[in-house]
PDB file of C-alpha atoms in Angstrom:
ATOM      1  CA  MET A1115     -24.544  22.685  34.624  1.00 73.00           C
ATOM      2  CA  LYS A1116     -25.086  25.750  36.813  1.00 82.00           C
ATOM      3  CA  THR A1117     -25.853  29.071  35.170  1.00 93.00           C
ATOM      4  CA  TRP A1118     -23.900  32.142  36.193  1.00 93.00           C
ATOM      5  CA  TYR A1119     -26.595  33.441  38.573  1.00 93.00           C
ATOM      6  CA  GLU A1120     -26.604  30.075  40.384  1.00 94.00           C
ATOM      7  CA  ASP A1121     -22.872  30.165  40.972  1.00 93.00           C
ATOM      8  CA  ASP A1122     -22.262  31.326  44.549  1.00 93.00           C
ATOM      9  CA  ALA A1123     -18.576  32.040  43.686  1.00 93.00           C
ATOM     10  CA  PHE A1124     -19.719  34.743  41.352  1.00 93.00           C
ATOM     11  CA  TRP A1125     -21.775  36.601  44.012  1.00 95.00           C
ATOM     12  CA  ASP A1126     -19.031  36.056  46.583  1.00 93.00           C
ATOM     13  CA  THR A1127     -16.314  37.319  44.382  1.00 90.00           C
ATOM     14  CA  TRP A1128     -18.140  40.470  43.217  1.00 91.00           C
ATOM     15  CA  ALA A1129     -19.892  41.384  46.438  1.00 92.00           C
ATOM     16  CA  SER A1130     -17.628  44.286  47.243  1.00 87.00           C
ATOM     17  CA  PHE A1131     -18.133  45.752  43.723  1.00 87.00           C
ATOM     18  CA  LEU A1132     -21.915  45.084  43.615  1.00 91.00           C
ATOM     19  CA  PHE A1133     -22.554  46.330  47.132  1.00 93.00           C
ATOM     20  CA  SER A1134     -19.880  49.062  47.575  1.00 90.00           C
ATOM     21  CA  LYS A1135     -19.815  51.475  50.410  1.00 91.00           C
ATOM     22  CA  GLU A1136     -21.299  54.191  48.156  1.00 92.00           C
ATOM     23  CA  ARG A1137     -24.209  51.955  47.225  1.00 93.00           C
ATOM     24  CA  TRP A1138     -25.047  51.200  50.887  1.00 96.00           C
ATOM     25  CA  GLU A1139     -24.932  54.977  51.534  1.00 96.00           C
ATOM     26  CA  ASN A1140     -27.377  55.546  48.592  1.00 96.00           C
ATOM     27  CA  ALA A1141     -30.006  53.200  50.086  1.00 97.00           C
ATOM     28  CA  PRO A1142     -31.801  55.754  52.290  1.00 98.00           C
ATOM     29  CA  GLU A1143     -32.368  58.153  49.492  1.00 98.00           C
ATOM     30  CA  GLU A1144     -33.397  55.310  47.134  1.00 98.00           C
ATOM     31  CA  VAL A1145     -35.886  54.001  49.543  1.00 98.00           C
ATOM     32  CA  ALA A1146     -37.360  57.411  50.286  1.00 98.00           C
ATOM     33  CA  ASN A1147     -37.800  57.875  46.520  1.00 98.00           C
ATOM     34  CA  LEU A1148     -39.291  54.547  45.753  1.00 97.00           C
ATOM     35  CA  THR A1149     -41.838  54.645  48.683  1.00 98.00           C
ATOM     36  CA  SER A1150     -42.865  58.025  47.391  1.00 97.00           C
ATOM     37  CA  LEU A1151     -43.195  56.663  43.847  1.00 97.00           C
ATOM     38  CA  LEU A1152     -45.216  53.670  45.095  1.00 97.00           C
ATOM     39  CA  ARG A1153     -47.379  55.815  47.377  1.00 96.00           C
ATOM     40  CA  ILE A1154     -47.096  53.444  50.261  1.00 97.00           C
ATOM     41  CA  SER A1155     -46.961  54.379  53.948  1.00 97.00           C
ATOM     42  CA  PRO A1156     -45.198  52.855  56.967  1.00 97.00           C
ATOM     43  CA  GLY A1157     -46.935  49.616  58.105  1.00 98.00           C
ATOM     44  CA  ALA A1158     -47.395  48.432  54.533  1.00 98.00           C
ATOM     45  CA  SER A1159     -46.058  44.890  53.742  1.00 98.00           C
ATOM     46  CA  VAL A1160     -43.240  44.989  51.107  1.00 98.00           C
ATOM     47  CA  LEU A1161     -41.584  42.126  49.215  1.00 98.00           C
ATOM     48  CA  ASP A1162     -37.928  42.916  48.344  1.00 98.00           C
ATOM     49  CA  LEU A1163     -37.381  40.331  45.538  1.00 98.00           C
ATOM     50  CA  CYS A1164     -33.663  39.669  44.967  1.00 98.00           C
ATOM     51  CA  CYS A1165     -32.769  41.527  48.128  1.00 98.00           C
ATOM     52  CA  GLY A1166     -29.074  40.607  48.187  1.00 96.00           C
ATOM     53  CA  PRO A1167     -27.472  41.447  51.560  1.00 98.00           C
ATOM     54  CA  GLY A1168     -30.437  43.667  52.466  1.00 98.00           C
ATOM     55  CA  ARG A1169     -29.457  47.201  51.800  1.00 96.00           C
ATOM     56  CA  HIS A1170     -33.060  48.232  50.788  1.00 98.00           C
ATOM     57  CA  SER A1171     -34.816  45.719  53.127  1.00 98.00           C
ATOM     58  CA  LEU A1172     -33.089  47.116  56.083  1.00 98.00           C
ATOM     59  CA  GLU A1173     -33.916  50.730  55.203  1.00 98.00           C
ATOM     60  CA  LEU A1174     -37.531  49.841  54.530  1.00 98.00           C
ATOM     61  CA  ALA A1175     -37.777  48.124  57.900  1.00 98.00           C
ATOM     62  CA  ARG A1176     -36.143  51.212  59.649  1.00 98.00           C
ATOM     63  CA  ARG A1177     -38.944  53.306  58.144  1.00 98.00           C
ATOM     64  CA  GLY A1178     -41.616  51.084  59.607  1.00 98.00           C
ATOM     65  CA  TYR A1179     -42.498  48.807  56.746  1.00 98.00           C
ATOM     66  CA  SER A1180     -43.201  45.142  57.163  1.00 98.00           C
ATOM     67  CA  VAL A1181     -40.505  43.459  54.951  1.00 98.00           C
ATOM     68  CA  VAL A1182     -39.832  40.075  53.390  1.00 98.00           C
ATOM     69  CA  GLY A1183     -36.580  39.806  51.520  1.00 98.00           C
ATOM     70  CA  VAL A1184     -36.023  36.973  49.063  1.00 98.00           C
ATOM     71  CA  ASP A1185     -32.716  35.934  47.499  1.00 98.00           C
ATOM     72  CA  ARG A1186     -31.064  32.704  46.494  1.00 96.00           C
ATOM     73  CA  THR A1187     -27.563  33.541  47.748  1.00 97.00           C
ATOM     74  CA  ARG A1188     -27.035  32.082  51.249  1.00 96.00           C
ATOM     75  CA  LYS A1189     -24.078  34.360  52.149  1.00 96.00           C
ATOM     76  CA  TYR A1190     -26.064  37.508  51.258  1.00 98.00           C
ATOM     77  CA  LEU A1191     -28.968  36.392  53.428  1.00 98.00           C
ATOM     78  CA  GLN A1192     -26.591  35.563  56.312  1.00 98.00           C
ATOM     79  CA  LYS A1193     -25.112  39.068  56.135  1.00 97.00           C
ATOM     80  CA  ALA A1194     -28.684  40.587  55.874  1.00 98.00           C
ATOM     81  CA  ARG A1195     -29.842  38.616  58.936  1.00 98.00           C
ATOM     82  CA  ARG A1196     -26.748  39.638  61.015  1.00 98.00           C
ATOM     83  CA  LEU A1197     -27.316  43.334  60.145  1.00 98.00           C
ATOM     84  CA  ALA A1198     -30.972  43.132  60.933  1.00 98.00           C
ATOM     85  CA  LYS A1199     -30.334  41.530  64.296  1.00 98.00           C
ATOM     86  CA  LYS A1200     -27.624  44.059  65.094  1.00 97.00           C
ATOM     87  CA  GLN A1201     -29.898  46.960  64.301  1.00 97.00           C
ATOM     88  CA  GLY A1202     -32.947  45.526  66.086  1.00 98.00           C
ATOM     89  CA  LEU A1203     -34.970  45.215  62.940  1.00 98.00           C
ATOM     90  CA  LYS A1204     -37.602  42.475  62.375  1.00 97.00           C
ATOM     91  CA  ILE A1205     -37.339  41.245  58.743  1.00 98.00           C
ATOM     92  CA  GLU A1206     -38.093  37.874  57.283  1.00 98.00           C
ATOM     93  CA  PHE A1207     -35.425  36.714  54.878  1.00 98.00           C
ATOM     94  CA  VAL A1208     -36.135  33.802  52.630  1.00 98.00           C
ATOM     95  CA  GLN A1209     -33.752  31.758  50.540  1.00 98.00           C
ATOM     96  CA  GLU A1210     -35.562  30.875  47.343  1.00 97.00           C
ATOM     97  CA  ASP A1211     -35.311  31.235  43.570  1.00 95.00           C
ATOM     98  CA  MET A1212     -37.178  34.244  42.228  1.00 96.00           C
ATOM     99  CA  LYS A1213     -38.961  31.978  39.660  1.00 96.00           C
ATOM    100  CA  SER A1214     -40.601  29.957  42.379  1.00 97.00           C
ATOM    101  CA  PHE A1215     -41.320  32.406  45.283  1.00 98.00           C
ATOM    102  CA  CYS A1216     -45.031  33.163  45.658  1.00 98.00           C
ATOM    103  CA  ARG A1217     -47.073  34.102  48.722  1.00 98.00           C
ATOM    104  CA  VAL A1218     -50.622  34.666  47.548  1.00 98.00           C
ATOM    105  CA  GLY A1219     -52.145  37.974  48.452  1.00 97.00           C
ATOM    106  CA  ALA A1220     -49.486  38.767  51.085  1.00 98.00           C
ATOM    107  CA  PHE A1221     -48.047  42.125  50.054  1.00 98.00           C
ATOM    108  CA  ASP A1222     -49.072  45.679  49.477  1.00 98.00           C
ATOM    109  CA  ALA A1223     -45.994  46.302  47.310  1.00 98.00           C
ATOM    110  CA  ALA A1224     -43.068  44.436  45.694  1.00 98.00           C
ATOM    111  CA  VAL A1225     -39.813  45.808  44.477  1.00 98.00           C
ATOM    112  CA  ASN A1226     -37.080  44.347  42.263  1.00 98.00           C
ATOM    113  CA  LEU A1227     -34.169  46.733  42.232  1.00 98.00           C
ATOM    114  CA  PHE A1228     -30.639  47.160  40.749  1.00 96.00           C
ATOM    115  CA  THR A1229     -31.077  45.265  37.470  1.00 95.00           C
ATOM    116  CA  SER A1230     -32.008  41.992  39.135  1.00 96.00           C
ATOM    117  CA  PHE A1231     -34.374  41.084  36.369  1.00 97.00           C
ATOM    118  CA  GLY A1232     -33.889  39.473  32.879  1.00 96.00           C
ATOM    119  CA  PHE A1233     -31.383  36.791  33.896  1.00 96.00           C
ATOM    120  CA  PHE A1234     -33.296  33.842  32.247  1.00 96.00           C
ATOM    121  CA  GLU A1235     -32.619  32.746  28.707  1.00 94.00           C
ATOM    122  CA  ASP A1236     -36.266  31.629  28.346  1.00 95.00           C
ATOM    123  CA  ILE A1237     -38.472  34.633  28.541  1.00 96.00           C
ATOM    124  CA  LYS A1238     -41.211  32.441  29.974  1.00 97.00           C
ATOM    125  CA  ASP A1239     -39.174  32.439  33.158  1.00 97.00           C
ATOM    126  CA  ASP A1240     -39.361  36.166  33.352  1.00 98.00           C
ATOM    127  CA  GLU A1241     -43.045  35.840  32.833  1.00 98.00           C
ATOM    128  CA  ARG A1242     -43.255  33.292  35.652  1.00 98.00           C
ATOM    129  CA  VAL A1243     -41.518  35.791  37.997  1.00 98.00           C
ATOM    130  CA  VAL A1244     -43.951  38.542  37.099  1.00 98.00           C
ATOM    131  CA  LYS A1245     -46.987  36.305  37.464  1.00 98.00           C
ATOM    132  CA  ASN A1246     -45.886  35.112  40.855  1.00 98.00           C
ATOM    133  CA  VAL A1247     -45.408  38.707  42.063  1.00 98.00           C
ATOM    134  CA  HIS A1248     -48.911  39.492  40.727  1.00 98.00           C
ATOM    135  CA  ARG A1249     -50.373  36.567  42.704  1.00 98.00           C
ATOM    136  CA  SER A1250     -48.359  37.637  45.805  1.00 98.00           C
ATOM    137  CA  LEU A1251     -49.807  41.172  45.838  1.00 98.00           C
ATOM    138  CA  LYS A1252     -52.995  42.176  47.465  1.00 98.00           C
ATOM    139  CA  GLU A1253     -55.716  43.705  45.308  1.00 97.00           C
ATOM    140  CA  GLY A1254     -54.486  47.201  44.393  1.00 97.00           C
ATOM    141  CA  GLY A1255     -50.932  46.239  45.264  1.00 98.00           C
ATOM    142  CA  VAL A1256     -48.064  47.818  43.347  1.00 98.00           C
ATOM    143  CA  PHE A1257     -44.854  46.361  41.729  1.00 98.00           C
ATOM    144  CA  LEU A1258     -41.668  48.357  40.922  1.00 98.00           C
ATOM    145  CA  ILE A1259     -38.911  47.085  38.682  1.00 98.00           C
ATOM    146  CA  ASP A1260     -35.644  49.035  38.382  1.00 98.00           C
ATOM    147  CA  VAL A1261     -33.241  47.992  35.587  1.00 98.00           C
ATOM    148  CA  ILE A1262     -30.885  49.731  33.089  1.00 96.00           C
ATOM    149  CA  GLY A1263     -33.059  50.240  30.123  1.00 97.00           C
ATOM    150  CA  LYS A1264     -32.175  49.121  26.586  1.00 96.00           C
ATOM    151  CA  GLU A1265     -32.456  52.630  25.328  1.00 96.00           C
ATOM    152  CA  ARG A1266     -29.885  53.976  27.718  1.00 95.00           C
ATOM    153  CA  LEU A1267     -27.705  50.894  27.220  1.00 95.00           C
ATOM    154  CA  ALA A1268     -27.571  51.589  23.521  1.00 94.00           C
ATOM    155  CA  ARG A1269     -26.688  55.258  24.088  1.00 94.00           C
ATOM    156  CA  ILE A1270     -23.759  54.538  26.404  1.00 94.00           C
ATOM    157  CA  PHE A1271     -22.669  51.099  25.124  1.00 94.00           C
ATOM    158  CA  GLN A1272     -18.911  50.313  25.202  1.00 93.00           C
ATOM    159  CA  GLU A1273     -17.466  46.983  24.270  1.00 95.00           C
ATOM    160  CA  ARG A1274     -14.821  47.187  27.013  1.00 96.00           C
ATOM    161  CA  ASP A1275     -14.428  49.088  30.208  1.00 93.00           C
ATOM    162  CA  TRP A1276     -12.544  48.948  33.418  1.00 92.00           C
ATOM    163  CA  TYR A1277     -12.850  50.190  37.003  1.00 86.00           C
ATOM    164  CA  GLU A1278     -10.741  50.279  40.151  1.00 86.00           C
ATOM    165  CA  ILE A1279     -12.392  49.471  43.445  1.00 80.00           C
ATOM    166  CA  ASP A1280     -10.693  48.864  46.841  1.00 77.00           C
ATOM    167  CA  GLY A1281      -7.373  47.937  45.299  1.00 83.00           C
ATOM    168  CA  ALA A1282      -8.895  45.618  42.747  1.00 87.00           C
ATOM    169  CA  ILE A1283      -9.201  46.252  38.980  1.00 91.00           C
ATOM    170  CA  MET A1284     -12.289  45.115  37.225  1.00 91.00           C
ATOM    171  CA  LEU A1285     -12.211  44.489  33.398  1.00 94.00           C
ATOM    172  CA  GLU A1286     -15.596  44.219  31.630  1.00 94.00           C
ATOM    173  CA  GLU A1287     -16.289  43.047  28.072  1.00 96.00           C
ATOM    174  CA  ARG A1288     -19.821  43.242  26.614  1.00 96.00           C
ATOM    175  CA  LYS A1289     -21.289  41.773  23.470  1.00 97.00           C
ATOM    176  CA  ILE A1290     -24.928  42.355  22.172  1.00 97.00           C
ATOM    177  CA  THR A1291     -26.540  39.262  20.500  1.00 97.00           C
ATOM    178  CA  LYS A1292     -29.962  38.012  19.323  1.00 96.00           C
ATOM    179  CA  ASN A1293     -30.879  41.243  17.600  1.00 96.00           C
ATOM    180  CA  TRP A1294     -30.502  43.384  20.822  1.00 96.00           C
ATOM    181  CA  GLY A1295     -32.367  40.689  22.706  1.00 97.00           C
ATOM    182  CA  TRP A1296     -29.491  39.435  24.806  1.00 97.00           C
ATOM    183  CA  MET A1297     -26.233  40.836  26.219  1.00 97.00           C
ATOM    184  CA  GLU A1298     -23.208  38.679  27.149  1.00 97.00           C
ATOM    185  CA  ASN A1299     -20.714  39.898  29.592  1.00 96.00           C
ATOM    186  CA  ARG A1300     -17.182  38.796  30.614  1.00 96.00           C
ATOM    187  CA  TRP A1301     -16.025  40.093  34.004  1.00 95.00           C
ATOM    188  CA  ILE A1302     -12.384  39.782  35.116  1.00 95.00           C
ATOM    189  CA  MET A1303     -11.108  40.855  38.565  1.00 92.00           C
ATOM    190  CA  LEU A1304      -7.403  41.439  39.074  1.00 93.00           C
ATOM    191  CA  LYS A1305      -6.406  41.552  42.751  1.00 87.00           C
ATOM    192  CA  ALA A1306      -3.261  40.625  44.686  1.00 84.00           C
ATOM    193  CA  GLY A1307      -1.650  39.188  41.612  1.00 85.00           C
ATOM    194  CA  LYS A1308      -4.545  36.857  40.847  1.00 89.00           C
ATOM    195  CA  ALA A1309      -7.170  36.995  38.058  1.00 92.00           C
ATOM    196  CA  GLU A1310     -10.759  35.632  38.424  1.00 92.00           C
ATOM    197  CA  GLU A1311     -13.025  35.498  35.437  1.00 94.00           C
ATOM    198  CA  PHE A1312     -16.788  35.010  35.128  1.00 95.00           C
ATOM    199  CA  LYS A1313     -19.234  35.149  32.161  1.00 95.00           C
ATOM    200  CA  LEU A1314     -22.765  36.444  32.790  1.00 96.00           C
ATOM    201  CA  SER A1315     -25.675  37.344  30.521  1.00 97.00           C
ATOM    202  CA  LEU A1316     -28.979  38.968  30.677  1.00 97.00           C
ATOM    203  CA  ARG A1317     -31.974  40.159  28.614  1.00 98.00           C
ATOM    204  CA  PRO A1318     -32.047  43.952  28.308  1.00 97.00           C
ATOM    205  CA  TYR A1319     -35.535  45.394  28.232  1.00 98.00           C
ATOM    206  CA  SER A1320     -36.851  48.532  26.619  1.00 98.00           C
ATOM    207  CA  ALA A1321     -39.615  50.613  28.302  1.00 98.00           C
ATOM    208  CA  VAL A1322     -42.147  49.294  25.805  1.00 98.00           C
ATOM    209  CA  GLU A1323     -41.048  45.602  26.239  1.00 98.00           C
ATOM    210  CA  LEU A1324     -41.047  45.709  30.000  1.00 98.00           C
ATOM    211  CA  SER A1325     -44.371  47.471  30.199  1.00 98.00           C
ATOM    212  CA  GLY A1326     -45.760  44.983  27.758  1.00 98.00           C
ATOM    213  CA  LEU A1327     -44.660  42.083  29.834  1.00 98.00           C
ATOM    214  CA  LEU A1328     -46.274  43.462  32.933  1.00 98.00           C
ATOM    215  CA  SER A1329     -49.422  44.138  31.034  1.00 98.00           C
ATOM    216  CA  ASP A1330     -49.546  40.567  29.635  1.00 97.00           C
ATOM    217  CA  CYS A1331     -49.160  39.206  33.110  1.00 97.00           C
ATOM    218  CA  GLY A1332     -52.137  41.027  34.427  1.00 97.00           C
ATOM    219  CA  PHE A1333     -50.836  44.391  35.714  1.00 98.00           C
ATOM    220  CA  GLU A1334     -52.614  47.663  35.103  1.00 96.00           C
ATOM    221  CA  ALA A1335     -51.959  51.442  35.397  1.00 95.00           C
ATOM    222  CA  ILE A1336     -48.389  50.950  34.184  1.00 98.00           C
ATOM    223  CA  GLU A1337     -46.145  54.090  34.573  1.00 98.00           C
ATOM    224  CA  VAL A1338     -42.558  54.481  33.370  1.00 98.00           C
ATOM    225  CA  TYR A1339     -39.851  56.721  34.935  1.00 98.00           C
ATOM    226  CA  GLY A1340     -36.200  57.570  34.295  1.00 97.00           C
ATOM    227  CA  ASP A1341     -35.115  56.984  37.932  1.00 97.00           C
ATOM    228  CA  LEU A1342     -36.473  56.244  41.379  1.00 97.00           C
ATOM    229  CA  ALA A1343     -37.086  59.962  42.000  1.00 97.00           C
ATOM    230  CA  GLY A1344     -39.703  59.907  39.189  1.00 97.00           C
ATOM    231  CA  ALA A1345     -37.882  61.676  36.346  1.00 97.00           C
ATOM    232  CA  PRO A1346     -39.276  61.225  32.830  1.00 97.00           C
ATOM    233  CA  TYR A1347     -38.165  58.318  30.820  1.00 97.00           C
ATOM    234  CA  ASP A1348     -36.500  60.264  28.031  1.00 96.00           C
ATOM    235  CA  HIS A1349     -33.099  60.628  26.371  1.00 93.00           C
ATOM    236  CA  GLU A1350     -31.556  61.664  29.629  1.00 93.00           C
ATOM    237  CA  ALA A1351     -32.942  58.793  31.714  1.00 96.00           C
ATOM    238  CA  LYS A1352     -30.376  57.021  33.919  1.00 95.00           C
ATOM    239  CA  ARG A1353     -32.594  54.021  34.839  1.00 97.00           C
ATOM    240  CA  LEU A1354     -35.674  52.293  33.583  1.00 98.00           C
ATOM    241  CA  VAL A1355     -38.188  52.183  36.412  1.00 98.00           C
ATOM    242  CA  VAL A1356     -41.547  50.669  35.754  1.00 98.00           C
ATOM    243  CA  VAL A1357     -44.415  50.822  38.312  1.00 98.00           C
ATOM    244  CA  ALA A1358     -47.476  48.685  37.790  1.00 98.00           C
ATOM    245  CA  ARG A1359     -50.547  48.001  39.811  1.00 97.00           C
ATOM    246  CA  LYS A1360     -52.630  44.868  40.427  1.00 97.00           C
ATOM    247  CA  GLY A1361     -56.297  45.689  39.654  1.00 91.00           C
ATOM    248  CA  LYS A1362     -58.938  45.244  42.237  1.00 80.00           C
ATOM    249  CA  ASN A1363     -61.500  42.489  42.281  1.00 65.00           C
ATOM    250  CA  LYS A1364     -59.288  40.255  40.130  1.00 45.00           C
ATOM    251  CA  THR A1365     -57.655  36.947  41.080  1.00 43.00           C
ATOM    252  CA  GLY A1366     -53.948  36.415  40.579  1.00 44.00           C
TER     253      GLY A1366
END
C-alpha cells in the first residue's frame, strides 16, 4: 500500500496550494538568504533535495550555481525541466526517492527546504537520508534543512483551520500523537462542487532533535536559525533552519 508521499494524486491535487504564485515570488529572496547563510559562491555545486517543480533550483541556477534537483514526483520534474529549458538554464533533474539518492563527494552544498523532511514513520529512514547527504557532500560541504520546528508548532497549534486559494477552499485537521513524536493531518479541498480528501503525516522535529540527528550522522559545526535570513531560533522563530558541515579529512 502506498504511503501519502508516494501518492502522485496528492501532489497533483495540492500543487497550486503548495506552490502558489506568492511562494514562487518568494524564491529569489529565499535563495539569496540561504546562499548567504551557507556562505557559498556562484560556481558551487548544489543538491536541491525534494526540489518539487524547481522554484529554488531555477533561482540557484540563475545565480550561477551548478544544480542537481531531486524529487520523486514525475509531474513536478516535468514542469521544472520545461521551465529550465524555457529560461535557458542548465539543471540536472533526477527522479529518485530521497532515501536512496546518493552521489558520493559530488556537492559543495545540499538543501532540503519547505518542510520536506520527516515523512517516514521509521526514524531510521530519516537517518538514511541524512547519511546519504553526508556521503554526497565534498569535505567541508554544508547541508541546510528548513522545516517548521516543533517549538513553533506547539505555540501556534490549531486542531482545525481553513484557507481559500484560487477559488478553492482548503480544510485542514491536525492531531498530535506518539507523545509529540508524530503529527497526523487530514486535508480536504472543496472546489467546483467537489471534495477531495487526503491524509498525511510527518515527524515534527525540535531544534535539539534535528541537531542531534545531524550530529549522529557525522555532521559538525551545527548552527540553528529561526529563518533563512539567519534570525535567532527563539520564541519568535518562524522556521527551524539547521545548517551543518561535513568535516574535512573524513569519509562519508
